[in-house]
CSV table of C-alpha atoms in Angstrom, one decimal:
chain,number,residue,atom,x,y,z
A,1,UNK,CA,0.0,0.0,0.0
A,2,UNK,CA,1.4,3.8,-1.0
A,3,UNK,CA,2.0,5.4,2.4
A,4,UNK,CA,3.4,9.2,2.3
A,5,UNK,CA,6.9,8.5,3.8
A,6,UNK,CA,6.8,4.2,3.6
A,7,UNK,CA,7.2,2.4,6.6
A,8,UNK,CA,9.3,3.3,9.4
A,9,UNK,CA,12.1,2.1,10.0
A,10,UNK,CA,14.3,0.6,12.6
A,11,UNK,CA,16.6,3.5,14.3
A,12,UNK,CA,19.1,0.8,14.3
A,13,UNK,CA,18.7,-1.1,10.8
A,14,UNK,CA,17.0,0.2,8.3
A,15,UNK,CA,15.9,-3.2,7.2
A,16,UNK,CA,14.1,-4.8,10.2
A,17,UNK,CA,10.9,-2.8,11.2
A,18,UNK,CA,10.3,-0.7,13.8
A,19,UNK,CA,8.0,-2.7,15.8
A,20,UNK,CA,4.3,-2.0,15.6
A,21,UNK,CA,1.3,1.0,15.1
A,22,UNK,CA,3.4,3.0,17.7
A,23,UNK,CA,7.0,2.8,16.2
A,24,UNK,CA,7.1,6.3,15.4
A,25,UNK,CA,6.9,7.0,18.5
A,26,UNK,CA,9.5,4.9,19.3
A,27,UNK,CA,12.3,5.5,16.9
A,28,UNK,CA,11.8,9.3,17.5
A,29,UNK,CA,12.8,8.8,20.9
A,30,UNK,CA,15.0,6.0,20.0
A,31,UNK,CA,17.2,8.4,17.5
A,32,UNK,CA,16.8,11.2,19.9
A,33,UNK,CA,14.6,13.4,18.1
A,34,UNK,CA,12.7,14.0,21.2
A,35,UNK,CA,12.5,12.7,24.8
A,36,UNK,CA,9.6,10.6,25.6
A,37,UNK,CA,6.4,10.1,22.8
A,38,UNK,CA,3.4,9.1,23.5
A,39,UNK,CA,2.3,5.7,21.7
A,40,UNK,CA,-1.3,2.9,22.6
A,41,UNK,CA,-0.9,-0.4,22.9
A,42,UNK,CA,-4.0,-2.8,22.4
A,43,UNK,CA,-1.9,-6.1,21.6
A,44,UNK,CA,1.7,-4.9,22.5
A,45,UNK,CA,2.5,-1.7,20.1
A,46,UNK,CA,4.0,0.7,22.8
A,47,UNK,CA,6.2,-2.2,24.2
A,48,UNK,CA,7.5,-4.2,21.2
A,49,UNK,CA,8.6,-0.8,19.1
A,50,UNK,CA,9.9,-0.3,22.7
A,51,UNK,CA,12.4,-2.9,22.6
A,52,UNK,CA,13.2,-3.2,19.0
A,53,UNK,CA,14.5,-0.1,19.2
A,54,UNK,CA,16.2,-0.1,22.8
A,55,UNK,CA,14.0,2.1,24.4
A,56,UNK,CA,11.9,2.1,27.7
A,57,UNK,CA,8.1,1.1,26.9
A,58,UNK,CA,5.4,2.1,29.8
A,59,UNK,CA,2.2,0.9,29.5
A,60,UNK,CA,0.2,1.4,32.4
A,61,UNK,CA,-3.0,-0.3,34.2
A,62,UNK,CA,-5.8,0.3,32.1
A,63,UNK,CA,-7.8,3.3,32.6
A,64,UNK,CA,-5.0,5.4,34.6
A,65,UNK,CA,-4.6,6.9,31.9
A,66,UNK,CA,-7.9,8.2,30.0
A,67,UNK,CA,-7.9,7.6,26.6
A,68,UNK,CA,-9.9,11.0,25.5
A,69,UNK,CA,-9.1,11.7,22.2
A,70,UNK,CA,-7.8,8.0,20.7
A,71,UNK,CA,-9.2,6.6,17.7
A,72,UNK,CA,-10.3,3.5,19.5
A,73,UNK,CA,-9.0,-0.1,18.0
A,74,UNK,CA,-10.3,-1.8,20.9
A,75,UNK,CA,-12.1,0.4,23.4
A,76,UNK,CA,-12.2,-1.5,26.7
A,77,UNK,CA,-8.3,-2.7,26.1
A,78,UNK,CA,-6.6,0.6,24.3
A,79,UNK,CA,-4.0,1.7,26.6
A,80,UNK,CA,-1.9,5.3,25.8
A,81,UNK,CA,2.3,4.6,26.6
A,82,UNK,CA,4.9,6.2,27.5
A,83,UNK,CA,8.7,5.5,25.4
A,84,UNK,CA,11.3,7.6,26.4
A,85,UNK,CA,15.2,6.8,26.9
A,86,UNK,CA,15.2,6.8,30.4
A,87,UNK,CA,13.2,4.5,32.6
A,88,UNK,CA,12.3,7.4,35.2
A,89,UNK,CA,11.4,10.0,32.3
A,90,UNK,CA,9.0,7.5,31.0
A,91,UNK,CA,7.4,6.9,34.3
A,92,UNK,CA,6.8,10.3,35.4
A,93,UNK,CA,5.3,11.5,32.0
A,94,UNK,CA,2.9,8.7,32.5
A,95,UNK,CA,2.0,9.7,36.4
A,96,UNK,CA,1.3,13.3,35.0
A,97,UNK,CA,-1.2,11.8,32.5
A,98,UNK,CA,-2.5,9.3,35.3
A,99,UNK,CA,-6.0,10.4,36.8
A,100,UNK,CA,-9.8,9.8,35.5
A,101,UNK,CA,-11.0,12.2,33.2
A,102,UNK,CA,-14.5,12.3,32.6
A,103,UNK,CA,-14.7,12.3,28.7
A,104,UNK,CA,-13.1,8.6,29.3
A,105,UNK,CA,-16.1,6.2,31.3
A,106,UNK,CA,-13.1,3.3,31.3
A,107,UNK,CA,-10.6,5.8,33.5
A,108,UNK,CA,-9.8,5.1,37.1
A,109,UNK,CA,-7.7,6.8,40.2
A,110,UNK,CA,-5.1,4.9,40.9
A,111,UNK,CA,-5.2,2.3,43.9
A,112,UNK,CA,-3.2,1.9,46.5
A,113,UNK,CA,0.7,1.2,45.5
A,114,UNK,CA,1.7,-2.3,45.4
A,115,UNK,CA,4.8,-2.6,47.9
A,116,UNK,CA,7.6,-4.9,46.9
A,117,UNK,CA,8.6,-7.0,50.4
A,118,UNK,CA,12.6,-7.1,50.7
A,119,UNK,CA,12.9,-9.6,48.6
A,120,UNK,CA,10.9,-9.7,45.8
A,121,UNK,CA,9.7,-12.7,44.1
A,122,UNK,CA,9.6,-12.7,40.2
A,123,UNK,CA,8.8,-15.5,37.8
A,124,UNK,CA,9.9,-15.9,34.0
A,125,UNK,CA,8.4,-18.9,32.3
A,126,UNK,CA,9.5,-22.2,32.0
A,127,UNK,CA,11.8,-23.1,28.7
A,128,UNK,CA,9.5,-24.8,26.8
A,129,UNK,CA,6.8,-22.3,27.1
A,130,UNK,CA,9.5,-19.3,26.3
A,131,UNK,CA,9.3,-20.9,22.6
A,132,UNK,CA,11.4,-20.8,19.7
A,133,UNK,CA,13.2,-17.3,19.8
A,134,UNK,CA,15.9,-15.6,17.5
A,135,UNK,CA,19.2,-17.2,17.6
A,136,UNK,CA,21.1,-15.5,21.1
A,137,UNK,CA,17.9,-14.0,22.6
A,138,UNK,CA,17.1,-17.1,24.7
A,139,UNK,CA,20.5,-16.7,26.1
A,140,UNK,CA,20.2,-12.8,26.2
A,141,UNK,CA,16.9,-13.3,28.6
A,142,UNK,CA,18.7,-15.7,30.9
A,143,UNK,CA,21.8,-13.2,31.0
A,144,UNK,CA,19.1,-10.7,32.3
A,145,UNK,CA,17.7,-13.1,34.3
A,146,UNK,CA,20.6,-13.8,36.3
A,147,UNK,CA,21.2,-9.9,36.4
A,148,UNK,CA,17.8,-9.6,38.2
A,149,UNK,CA,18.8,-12.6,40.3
A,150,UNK,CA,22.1,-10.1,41.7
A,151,UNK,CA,20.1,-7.6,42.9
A,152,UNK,CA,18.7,-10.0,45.5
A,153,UNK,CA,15.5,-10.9,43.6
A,154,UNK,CA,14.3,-14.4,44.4
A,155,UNK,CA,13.9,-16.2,40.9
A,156,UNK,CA,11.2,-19.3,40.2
A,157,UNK,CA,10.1,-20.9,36.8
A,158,UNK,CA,6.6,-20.5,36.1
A,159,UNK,CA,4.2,-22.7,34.0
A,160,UNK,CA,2.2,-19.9,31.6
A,161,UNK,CA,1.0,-21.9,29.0
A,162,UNK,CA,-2.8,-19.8,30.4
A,163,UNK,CA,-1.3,-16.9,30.0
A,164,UNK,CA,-0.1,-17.4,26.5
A,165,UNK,CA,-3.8,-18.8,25.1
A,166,UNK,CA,-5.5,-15.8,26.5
A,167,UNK,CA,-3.0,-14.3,24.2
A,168,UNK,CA,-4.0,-16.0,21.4
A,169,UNK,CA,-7.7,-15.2,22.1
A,170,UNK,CA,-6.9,-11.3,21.2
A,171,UNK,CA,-7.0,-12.6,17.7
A,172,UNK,CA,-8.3,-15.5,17.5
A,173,UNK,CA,-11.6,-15.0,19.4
A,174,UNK,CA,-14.7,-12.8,19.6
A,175,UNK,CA,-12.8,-10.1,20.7
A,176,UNK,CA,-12.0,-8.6,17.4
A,177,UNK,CA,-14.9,-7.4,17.1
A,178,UNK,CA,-14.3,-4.7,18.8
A,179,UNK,CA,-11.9,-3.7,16.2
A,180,UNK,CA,-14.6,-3.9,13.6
A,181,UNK,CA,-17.1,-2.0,15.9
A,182,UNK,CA,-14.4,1.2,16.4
A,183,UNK,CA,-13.7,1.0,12.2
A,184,UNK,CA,-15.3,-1.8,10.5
A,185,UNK,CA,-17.9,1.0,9.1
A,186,UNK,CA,-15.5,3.2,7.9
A,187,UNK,CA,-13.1,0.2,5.6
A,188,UNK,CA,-17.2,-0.9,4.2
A,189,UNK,CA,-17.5,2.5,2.8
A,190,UNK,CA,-14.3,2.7,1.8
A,191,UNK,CA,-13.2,-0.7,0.3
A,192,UNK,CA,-12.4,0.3,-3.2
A,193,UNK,CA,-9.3,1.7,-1.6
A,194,UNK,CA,-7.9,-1.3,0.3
A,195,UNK,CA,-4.4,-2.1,-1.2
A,196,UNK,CA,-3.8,2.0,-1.7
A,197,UNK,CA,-4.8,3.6,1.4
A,198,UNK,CA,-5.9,1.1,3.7
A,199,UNK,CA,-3.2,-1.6,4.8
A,200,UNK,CA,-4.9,-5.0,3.2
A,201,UNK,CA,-4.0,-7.1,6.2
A,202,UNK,CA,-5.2,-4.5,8.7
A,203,UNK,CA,-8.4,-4.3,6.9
A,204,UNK,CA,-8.8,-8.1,6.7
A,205,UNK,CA,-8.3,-8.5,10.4
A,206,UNK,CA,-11.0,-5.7,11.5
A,207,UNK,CA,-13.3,-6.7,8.6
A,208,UNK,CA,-13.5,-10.3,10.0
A,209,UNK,CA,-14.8,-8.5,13.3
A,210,UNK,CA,-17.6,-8.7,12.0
A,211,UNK,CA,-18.3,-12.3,11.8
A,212,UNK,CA,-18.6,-13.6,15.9
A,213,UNK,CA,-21.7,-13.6,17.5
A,214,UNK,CA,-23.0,-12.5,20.7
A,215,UNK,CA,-23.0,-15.9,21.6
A,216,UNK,CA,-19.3,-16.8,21.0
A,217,UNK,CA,-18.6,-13.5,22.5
A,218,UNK,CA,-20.1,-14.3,25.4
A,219,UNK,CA,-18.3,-17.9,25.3
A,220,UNK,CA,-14.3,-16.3,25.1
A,221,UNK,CA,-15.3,-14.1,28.4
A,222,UNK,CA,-16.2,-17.1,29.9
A,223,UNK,CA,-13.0,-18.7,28.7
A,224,UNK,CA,-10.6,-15.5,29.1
A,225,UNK,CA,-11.8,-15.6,32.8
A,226,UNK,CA,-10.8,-19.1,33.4
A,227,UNK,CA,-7.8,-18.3,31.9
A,228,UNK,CA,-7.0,-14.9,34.1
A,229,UNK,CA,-7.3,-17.4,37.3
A,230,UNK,CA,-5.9,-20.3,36.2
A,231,UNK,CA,-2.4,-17.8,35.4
A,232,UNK,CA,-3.1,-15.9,38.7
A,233,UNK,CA,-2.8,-19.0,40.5
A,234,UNK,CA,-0.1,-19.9,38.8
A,235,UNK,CA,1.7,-16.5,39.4
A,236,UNK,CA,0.3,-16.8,43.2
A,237,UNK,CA,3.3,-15.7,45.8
A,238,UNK,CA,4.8,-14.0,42.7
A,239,UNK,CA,5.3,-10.0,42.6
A,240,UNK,CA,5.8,-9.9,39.2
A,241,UNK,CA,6.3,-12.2,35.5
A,242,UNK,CA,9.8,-11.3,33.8
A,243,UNK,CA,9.8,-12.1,30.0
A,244,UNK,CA,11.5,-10.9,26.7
A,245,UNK,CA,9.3,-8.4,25.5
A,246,UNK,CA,9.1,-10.4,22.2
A,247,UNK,CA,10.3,-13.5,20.2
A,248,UNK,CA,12.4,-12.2,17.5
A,249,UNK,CA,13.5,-8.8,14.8
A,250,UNK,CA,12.7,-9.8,11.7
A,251,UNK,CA,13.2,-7.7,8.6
A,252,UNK,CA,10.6,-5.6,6.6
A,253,UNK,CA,10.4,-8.0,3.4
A,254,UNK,CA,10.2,-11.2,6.5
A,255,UNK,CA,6.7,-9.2,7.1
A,256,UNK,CA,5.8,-8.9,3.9
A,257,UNK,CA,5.6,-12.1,3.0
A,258,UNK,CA,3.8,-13.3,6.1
A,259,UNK,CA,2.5,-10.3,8.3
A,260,UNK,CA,-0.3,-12.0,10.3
A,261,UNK,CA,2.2,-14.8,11.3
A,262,UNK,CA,4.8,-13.0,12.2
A,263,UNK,CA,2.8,-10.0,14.0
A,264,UNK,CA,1.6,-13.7,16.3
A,265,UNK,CA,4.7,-14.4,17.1
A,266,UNK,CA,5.8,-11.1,18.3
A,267,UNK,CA,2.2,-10.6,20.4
A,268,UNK,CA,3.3,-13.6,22.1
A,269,UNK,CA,4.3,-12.3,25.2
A,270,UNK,CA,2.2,-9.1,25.2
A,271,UNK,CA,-1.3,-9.9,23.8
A,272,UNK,CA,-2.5,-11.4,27.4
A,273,UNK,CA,-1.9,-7.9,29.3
A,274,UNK,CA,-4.3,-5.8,28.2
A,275,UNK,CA,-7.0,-8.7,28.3
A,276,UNK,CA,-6.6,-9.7,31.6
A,277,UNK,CA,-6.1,-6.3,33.2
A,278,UNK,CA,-2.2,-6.6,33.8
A,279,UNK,CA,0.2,-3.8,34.2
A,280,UNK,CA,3.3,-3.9,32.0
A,281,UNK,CA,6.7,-2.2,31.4
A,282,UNK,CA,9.4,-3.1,28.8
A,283,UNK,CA,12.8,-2.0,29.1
A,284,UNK,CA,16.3,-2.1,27.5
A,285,UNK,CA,18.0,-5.5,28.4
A,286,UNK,CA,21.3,-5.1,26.0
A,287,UNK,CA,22.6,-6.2,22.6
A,288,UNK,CA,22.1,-9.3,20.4
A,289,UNK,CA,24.4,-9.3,17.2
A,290,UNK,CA,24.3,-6.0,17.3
A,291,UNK,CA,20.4,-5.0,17.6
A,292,UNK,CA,18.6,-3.9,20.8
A,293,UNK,CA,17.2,-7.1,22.7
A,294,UNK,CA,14.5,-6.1,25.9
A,295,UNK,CA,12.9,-7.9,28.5
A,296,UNK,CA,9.4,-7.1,30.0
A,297,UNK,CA,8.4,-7.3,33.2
A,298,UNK,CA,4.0,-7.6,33.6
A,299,UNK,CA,2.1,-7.9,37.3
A,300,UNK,CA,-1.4,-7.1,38.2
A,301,UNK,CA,-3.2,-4.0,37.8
A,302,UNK,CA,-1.8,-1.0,39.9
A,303,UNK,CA,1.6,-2.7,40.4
A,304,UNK,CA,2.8,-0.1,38.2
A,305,UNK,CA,5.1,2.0,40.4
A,306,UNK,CA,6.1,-1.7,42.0
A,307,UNK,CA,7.2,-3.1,38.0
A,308,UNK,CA,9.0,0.3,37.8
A,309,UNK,CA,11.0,-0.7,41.2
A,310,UNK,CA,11.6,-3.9,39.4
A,311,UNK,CA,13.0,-2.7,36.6
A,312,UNK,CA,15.4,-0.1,38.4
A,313,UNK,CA,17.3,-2.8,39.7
A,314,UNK,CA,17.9,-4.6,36.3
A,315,UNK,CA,18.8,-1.2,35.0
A,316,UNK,CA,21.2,0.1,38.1
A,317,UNK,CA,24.3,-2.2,37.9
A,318,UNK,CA,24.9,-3.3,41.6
A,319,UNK,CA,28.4,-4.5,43.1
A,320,UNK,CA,28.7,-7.1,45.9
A,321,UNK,CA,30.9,-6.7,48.5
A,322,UNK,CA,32.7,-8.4,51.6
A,323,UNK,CA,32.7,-6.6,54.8
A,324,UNK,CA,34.3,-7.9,57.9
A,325,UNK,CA,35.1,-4.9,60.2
A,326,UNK,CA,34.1,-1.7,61.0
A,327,UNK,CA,31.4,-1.7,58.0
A,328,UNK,CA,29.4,-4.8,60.3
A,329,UNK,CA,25.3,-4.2,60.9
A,330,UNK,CA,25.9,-2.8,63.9
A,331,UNK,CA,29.7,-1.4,64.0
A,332,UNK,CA,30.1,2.5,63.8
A,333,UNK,CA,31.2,2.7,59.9
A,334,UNK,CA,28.7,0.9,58.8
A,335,UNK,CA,26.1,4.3,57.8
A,336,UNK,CA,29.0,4.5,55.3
A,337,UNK,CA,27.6,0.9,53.0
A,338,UNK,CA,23.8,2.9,54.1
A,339,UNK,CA,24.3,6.0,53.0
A,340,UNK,CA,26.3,4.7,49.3
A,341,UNK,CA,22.6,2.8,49.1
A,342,UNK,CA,23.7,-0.6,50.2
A,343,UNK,CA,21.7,-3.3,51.6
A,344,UNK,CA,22.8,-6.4,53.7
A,345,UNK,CA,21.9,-9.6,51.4
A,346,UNK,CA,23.3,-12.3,53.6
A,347,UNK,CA,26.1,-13.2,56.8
A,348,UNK,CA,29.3,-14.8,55.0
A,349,UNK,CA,32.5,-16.3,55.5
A,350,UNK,CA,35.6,-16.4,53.2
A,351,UNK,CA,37.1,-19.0,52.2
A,352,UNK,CA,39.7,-20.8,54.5
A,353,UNK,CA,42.8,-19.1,53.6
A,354,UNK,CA,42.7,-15.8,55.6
A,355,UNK,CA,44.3,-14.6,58.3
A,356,UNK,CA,42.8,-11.0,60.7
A,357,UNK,CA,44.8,-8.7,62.3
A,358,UNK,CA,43.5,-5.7,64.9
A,359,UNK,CA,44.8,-2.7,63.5
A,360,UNK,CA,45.6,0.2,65.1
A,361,UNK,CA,43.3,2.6,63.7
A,362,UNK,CA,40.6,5.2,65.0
A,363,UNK,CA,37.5,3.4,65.3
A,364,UNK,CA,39.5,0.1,65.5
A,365,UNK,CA,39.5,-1.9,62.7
A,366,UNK,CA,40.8,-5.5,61.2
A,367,UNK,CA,43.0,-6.2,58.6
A,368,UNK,CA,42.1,-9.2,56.3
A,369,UNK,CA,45.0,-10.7,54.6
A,370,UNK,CA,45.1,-13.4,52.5
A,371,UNK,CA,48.0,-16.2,53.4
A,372,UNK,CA,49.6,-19.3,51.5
A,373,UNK,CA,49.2,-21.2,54.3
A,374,UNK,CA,47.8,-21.4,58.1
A,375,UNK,CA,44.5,-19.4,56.6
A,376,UNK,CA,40.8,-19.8,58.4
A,377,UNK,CA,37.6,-19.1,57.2
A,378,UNK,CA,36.5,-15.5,58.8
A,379,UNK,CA,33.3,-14.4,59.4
A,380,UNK,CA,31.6,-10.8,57.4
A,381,UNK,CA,28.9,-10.2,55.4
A,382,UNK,CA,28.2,-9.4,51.9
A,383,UNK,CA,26.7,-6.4,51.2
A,384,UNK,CA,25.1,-4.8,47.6
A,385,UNK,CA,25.3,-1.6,46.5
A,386,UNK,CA,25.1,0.2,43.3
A,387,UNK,CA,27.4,0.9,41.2
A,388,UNK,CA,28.0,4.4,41.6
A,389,UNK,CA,27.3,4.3,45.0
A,390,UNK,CA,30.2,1.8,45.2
A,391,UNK,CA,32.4,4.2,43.5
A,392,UNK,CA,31.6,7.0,45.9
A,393,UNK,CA,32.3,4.8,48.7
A,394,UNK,CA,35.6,3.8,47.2
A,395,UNK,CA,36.9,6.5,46.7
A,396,UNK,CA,36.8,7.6,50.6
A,397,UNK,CA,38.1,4.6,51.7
A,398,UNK,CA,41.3,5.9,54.2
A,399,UNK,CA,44.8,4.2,54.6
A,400,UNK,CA,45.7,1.3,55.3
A,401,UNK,CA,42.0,-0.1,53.9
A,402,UNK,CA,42.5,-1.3,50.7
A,403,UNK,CA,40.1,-2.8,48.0
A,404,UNK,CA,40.3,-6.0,47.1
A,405,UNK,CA,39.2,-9.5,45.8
A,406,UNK,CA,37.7,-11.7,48.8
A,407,UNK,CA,37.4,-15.6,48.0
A,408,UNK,CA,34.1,-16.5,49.8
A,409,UNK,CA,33.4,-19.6,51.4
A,410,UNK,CA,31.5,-20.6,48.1
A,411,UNK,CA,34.4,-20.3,46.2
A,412,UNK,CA,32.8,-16.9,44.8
A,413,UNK,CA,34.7,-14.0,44.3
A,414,UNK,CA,33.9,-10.6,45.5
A,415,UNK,CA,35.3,-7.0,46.5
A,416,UNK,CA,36.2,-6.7,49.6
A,417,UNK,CA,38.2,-5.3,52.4
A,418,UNK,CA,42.1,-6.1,52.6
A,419,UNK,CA,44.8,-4.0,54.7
A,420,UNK,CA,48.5,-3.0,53.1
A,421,UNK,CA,51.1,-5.2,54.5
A,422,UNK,CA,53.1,-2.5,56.1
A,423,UNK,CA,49.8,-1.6,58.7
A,424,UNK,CA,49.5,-5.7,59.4
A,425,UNK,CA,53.1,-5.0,61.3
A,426,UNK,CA,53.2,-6.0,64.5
A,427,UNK,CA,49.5,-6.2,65.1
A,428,UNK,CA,47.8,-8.9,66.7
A,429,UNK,CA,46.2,-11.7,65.0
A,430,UNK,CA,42.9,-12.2,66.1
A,431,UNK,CA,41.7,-15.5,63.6
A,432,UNK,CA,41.2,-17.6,66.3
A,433,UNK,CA,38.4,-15.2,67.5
A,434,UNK,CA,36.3,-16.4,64.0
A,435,UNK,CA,35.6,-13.2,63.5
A,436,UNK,CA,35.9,-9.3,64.5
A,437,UNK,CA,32.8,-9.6,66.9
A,438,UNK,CA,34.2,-12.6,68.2
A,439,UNK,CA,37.6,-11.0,69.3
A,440,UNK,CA,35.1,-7.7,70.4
A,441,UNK,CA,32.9,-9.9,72.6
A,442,UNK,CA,36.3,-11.8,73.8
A,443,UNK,CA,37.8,-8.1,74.6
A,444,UNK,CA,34.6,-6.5,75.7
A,445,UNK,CA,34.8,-3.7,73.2
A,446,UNK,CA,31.2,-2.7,71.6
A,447,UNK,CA,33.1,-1.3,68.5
A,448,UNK,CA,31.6,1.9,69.0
């Protein structure tokens, strides 16, 4: 079909598209034309442009933001999105837009927020029912999995297979008519100009809207509801599902040739969200051979600020690291680890091949020091902070501390404090204490 400009493109290859009815949106921002875009998403078209193009892709609970003013495709599912470059950008443009408007019956205030516990529980489907993918993204989604995993977020395999036939049912069910009850009246008066103005495929899609009846309509939203609580129980103890946003990047002429099949392939992780009231936010998740890959992460309705949480900690790289001193829960440095924005994950001990020493600093400290022989396992604790908290943190650290790598007990490897050799002269060695509040209980310093 003659289009004014053609089809957009991708902002990274020309050849792949762009990702969906909202892609304009998205390679604007993507090529830094502007700084957020507005974009809807019925089936996944403000997240899939999103992460085709390696951009952030906000689309928020249904009716927080109204839709006044969009041509509908589906009424009760149309969502209005946010893309923007920047995770936080995206979010507040879509909390100023947030509220219920009364030109939009379908808008709603905001519910309470959704508060992640400490550790948050997220699940990402099984492999079988993350289905055949683009050669490296499988492996892209588990690298991003195991990211998430760093940040102290608890990790379980999930069955969806509901999940994915509601998506089918978006389609492949009644619902479409609500695609030929927005438009279908306009493309019957204005057939003679499918294959020039009107995209033949689109207009096939909504033209077959008009074929289900009342009665099979009536039958899918007796099915889709079976579906929503089968995946709910499913997802039960779960704060949130973690997925790639979608299955694959193919080229322009790949469409072509096959545009309703490959359009169901990409919808396969998005076409449930809107249909069974789900909150969902795609973001960035790196590079596959060169072209953006992204991952989504999806949770009920008004978990939106919660999937935001969710996503900042995929997005902020975080460094573990070994404390055994001063820097203790409870010892007088260690507002230092809480004010760089570190948390305690767990209690630790190194491997069995160091040696502590009191040092005589001001407040008193240990000196870790790793030794060829003669070592013990010491006890400390593992801490997480972000990265650029980490460097700030660093880069106050006084003399004799020094930074180094700590063999844990696991055999992993982490920062961690060491001491220079010439400050370990002459000062006691306190291994036998276990620990440094072993030797302060056995001295009956406090450490304060």
């Amino acid at each position: 079909p003659e289009r004014p400009y053609g089809a957009v493109r991708n902002a990274w290859d020309p050849a792949r598209i762009s990702g969906g009815s909202s892609a304009g949106s998205a390679v604007a921002v993507a090529l830094g034309i502007v700084d957020a875009a507005l974009g809807t998403d019925t089936a996944g078209s403000g997240r899939v442009p999103a992460a085709l193009n390696g951009v952030v892709g906000v689309k928020p609970t249904k009716g927080l933001v109204p839709i006044t003013g969009v041509v509908p495709a589906c009424y009760s599912l149309d969502c209005v999105t946010v893309f923007a470059r920047d995770l936080a950008l995206g979010r507040l443009v879509a909390e100023l837009m947030s509220g219920p408007d009364a030109a939009d019956p379908l808008s709603r205030d905001p519910r309470a927020d959704v508060v992640l516990p400490p550790r948050p529980r997220v699940a990402v489907p099984t492999g079988e029912h993350l289905g055949e993918m683009a050669p490296g993204w499988r492996e892209a989604f588990t690298a991003a999995t195991a990211s998430l995993r760093a940040t102290g977020v608890e990790i379980v395999e999930v069955d969806i297979a509901p999940l994915l036939d509601a998506a089918r049912m978006l389609y492949g069910g009644a619902f479409v008519a609500e695609r030929y009850a927005a438009v279908g009246a306009h493309i019957e008066s204005h057939r003679d100009r499918i294959g020039s103005d009107l995209d033949p495929t689109v207009a096939a899609i909504i033209l077959a809207g008009a074929a289900p009846s009342a009665a099979q309509w009536a039958s899918d939203t007796a099915t889709l509801a079976r579906l929503g609580a089968a995946g709910r129980a499913l997802l039960a103890g779960c704060d949130a599902l973690l997925t790639p946003t979608t299955t694959c990047h193919p080229t322009l002429d790949e469409v072509a040739a096959d545009p309703i099949g490959v359009n169901s392939r990409l919808g396969r992780f998005t076409n449930f969200a809107n249909l069974l009231d789900l909150a969902s936010l795609a973001v960035p998740a790196g590079f596959v051979d060169g072209l953006p890959f992204g991952v989504m992460f999806t949770g009920p309705a008004f978990s939106d600020r919660a999937l935001a949480d969710l996503a900042r900690r995929l997005l902020t790289p975080s460094i573990d690291f070994f404390v055994a001193g001063a820097h203790l829960s409870g010892q007088p440095l260690n507002k230092e680890l809480v004010q760089a924005g570190g948390s305690m994950v767990r209690p630790e001990r190194t491997a069995a091949v160091y040696r502590l020493r009191a040092l005589a600093t001001t407040p008193p400290k240990p000196g870790l020091v790793r030794v060829p022989q003669g070592g013990a396992s010491i006890e400390g604790e593992v801490w997480r902070l972000p990265a650029a908290g980490f460097g700030t943190f660093v880069a106050a650290v006084p003399a004799p501390m020094v930074i180094g790598t700590v063999e844990l007990s696991g055999g992993e490897a982490v920062p961690g404090f060491l001491a220079e050799p010439w400050a370990l002269e002459g000062a006691d060695d306190i291994t036998s204490f276990g620990g440094w509040r072993g030797y302060l209980a056995h001295t009956g310093q406090r450490g304060q």
